[in-house]
Amino acid sequence: EISAFVDEVSSSVGIQISNAVQADTVTVEAIPSIISLGGTANISATVLDIDGNLMPNGSTVNFSIDNAGLGSLSPTATTTNGVATITFSGSSTSPGTGLITASTGSVSETVNIIVNPAATSSIEFGSAMPQAIGIRGAGQPEVSTVTFAVKDINGNLVSGDEQVSIS
């Protein structure tokens, strides 16, 4: 409390002194920013105070993603040398694009994360109907429908149109 006196008149005001540092900017990055289904990315948020200094160790940063179906992440992390880092784990089944937000105090920043379908890895024979065909004009079926299962590196069926060449 500070008091001022002039003759017989006085006035006092209470003050609070704090050494708490307020965050002024946060910069967030995803490394890598493009992953395959089931992949991971490191999400780092660098937090600076109003003077451009790194925030002290232990400052809390909150993380979120706008499309939870793309994967999972830790909702909070604390800074070490001004940087808070988490791991984003991509879904094994849902590709797409999302925004990851890092926030602390009243400041926030976003970064794009892209989860691509996993690379095609294998093709498995499914069936042939009929199983036997004959030469044209021989009186036997001349056409057979053959099916295959195309799988990604995680063993999941590849969705969409995947061109398969048979020779």
C-alpha positions as a printed Julia matrix, in Angstrom:
167×3 Matrix{Float64}:
   0.0     0.0     0.0
   1.24    3.46   -0.89
   0.11    6.5     1.06
   0.48   10.19    0.26
   0.11   13.03    2.8
  -0.35   16.75    2.22
  -1.0    18.8     5.33
  -3.79   16.86    7.04
  -5.1    15.17    3.87
  -3.99   11.66    3.02
  -4.77    9.08    0.42
  -3.77    5.43    0.12
  -3.89    2.93   -2.67
  -3.13   -0.78   -2.59
  -0.72   -2.18   -5.15
   0.48   -5.64   -5.96
   3.93   -6.34   -7.29
   4.38   -9.52   -9.24
   7.28  -11.08  -11.07
   4.93  -13.17  -13.23
   5.83  -12.9   -16.9
   3.0   -12.65  -19.43
   3.23  -14.4   -22.8
   3.1   -12.01  -25.76
   3.6   -14.31  -28.78
   3.53  -18.01  -29.52
   4.89  -19.59  -32.69
   3.93  -23.18  -33.43
   5.37  -25.65  -35.93
   4.8   -29.27  -36.9
   7.78  -31.4   -37.9
   6.94  -32.98  -40.24
   3.71  -31.21  -41.21
   2.66  -34.06  -43.52
   2.47  -37.61  -42.16
   0.96  -40.9   -43.26
  -1.82  -42.71  -41.42
  -0.41  -43.98  -38.13
   2.56  -41.58  -38.33
   3.74  -39.03  -35.78
   4.8   -35.38  -35.8
   6.5   -33.24  -33.17
   4.49  -30.1   -32.41
   6.59  -27.31  -30.85
   5.37  -23.98  -29.5
   7.93  -21.25  -28.86
   6.61  -18.68  -26.38
   8.02  -15.16  -25.97
   7.22  -12.45  -23.43
   6.52   -8.79  -24.29
  10.26   -8.06  -24.37
  10.93  -10.88  -26.85
  12.52  -13.12  -24.24
  11.79  -16.85  -24.02
   9.19  -17.65  -21.35
  10.54  -19.2   -18.15
  10.67  -22.96  -17.71
   7.41  -24.47  -16.52
   5.05  -22.1   -18.38
   1.94  -24.04  -19.48
   0.95  -24.3   -23.15
  -2.38  -25.83  -24.18
  -2.74  -27.8   -27.43
  -5.86  -28.82  -29.37
  -6.85  -30.03  -32.84
  -9.97  -29.0   -34.73
 -10.55  -32.5   -36.17
 -10.09  -35.12  -33.45
 -10.67  -37.91  -35.99
  -7.25  -37.2   -37.52
  -5.34  -38.32  -34.44
  -4.47  -37.58  -30.86
  -2.2   -35.25  -28.91
  -1.4   -34.3   -25.34
  -3.57  -31.33  -24.31
  -0.84  -29.55  -22.28
   2.91  -29.27  -22.01
   5.27  -26.99  -20.13
   8.1   -24.92  -21.54
  11.77  -25.72  -21.34
  13.9   -22.82  -22.56
  10.71  -21.19  -23.89
   9.58  -24.19  -25.95
   6.76  -26.66  -25.21
   6.72  -29.83  -27.32
   4.16  -32.6   -27.75
   3.73  -35.53  -30.14
   0.77  -35.73  -32.53
  -0.13  -39.34  -33.41
  -2.04  -39.7   -36.67
  -5.1   -41.9   -36.92
  -4.62  -45.29  -38.56
  -7.85  -44.95  -40.55
  -8.81  -41.28  -41.17
  -6.72  -39.16  -43.56
  -7.32  -35.42  -43.88
  -6.16  -31.94  -42.88
  -6.5   -30.28  -39.51
  -5.41  -27.25  -37.52
  -3.45  -27.69  -34.31
  -3.68  -24.72  -31.93
  -1.12  -23.86  -29.25
  -2.26  -21.31  -26.68
  -0.95  -19.76  -23.5
  -2.49  -16.9   -21.62
  -4.34  -14.75  -24.16
  -2.17  -15.64  -27.18
  -2.51  -18.53  -29.61
  -1.25  -19.71  -32.98
  -2.18  -22.55  -35.35
  -0.34  -24.89  -37.68
  -1.68  -27.22  -40.38
  -1.2   -30.96  -40.08
  -1.92  -33.27  -43.02
  -2.53  -36.99  -42.53
  -2.16  -38.76  -45.87
  -3.34  -42.27  -46.66
  -0.62  -44.81  -46.0
   1.41  -46.01  -48.96
   0.11  -49.01  -50.87
   2.07  -52.05  -49.83
   0.5   -55.28  -51.07
  -2.11  -56.85  -53.28
  -3.91  -60.07  -52.38
  -5.92  -62.32  -54.66
  -9.58  -62.43  -53.66
 -11.52  -64.57  -56.12
 -12.23  -65.41  -59.76
 -15.75  -66.16  -61.02
 -15.84  -68.44  -62.82
 -12.52  -69.98  -61.93
 -12.04  -71.6   -65.34
 -12.58  -69.97  -68.75
 -12.25  -71.33  -72.24
 -10.99  -70.16  -75.6
 -13.43  -68.04  -77.62
 -15.84  -70.27  -79.51
 -15.16  -73.36  -77.38
 -18.55  -73.16  -75.68
 -17.18  -72.37  -72.24
 -17.33  -69.06  -70.36
 -14.85  -66.65  -71.97
 -14.82  -63.96  -69.25
 -14.0   -64.13  -65.56
 -14.35  -61.42  -62.91
 -11.21  -61.35  -60.78
 -11.03  -59.42  -57.49
  -8.02  -58.35  -55.48
  -7.57  -56.62  -52.11
  -5.1   -53.71  -52.18
  -3.61  -53.0   -48.74
  -1.5   -50.21  -47.28
   1.65  -50.58  -45.2
  -0.5   -50.91  -42.06
  -2.48  -53.83  -43.51
  -5.64  -51.74  -44.04
  -7.65  -51.91  -47.24
  -6.87  -48.97  -49.52
  -9.99  -46.9   -50.1
 -10.83  -45.1   -53.31
  -9.7   -45.95  -56.79
  -6.34  -47.65  -56.97
  -5.21  -48.64  -60.44
  -4.05  -52.25  -60.68
  -2.25  -53.54  -63.76
  -2.31  -57.27  -64.51
   0.01  -58.75  -67.09
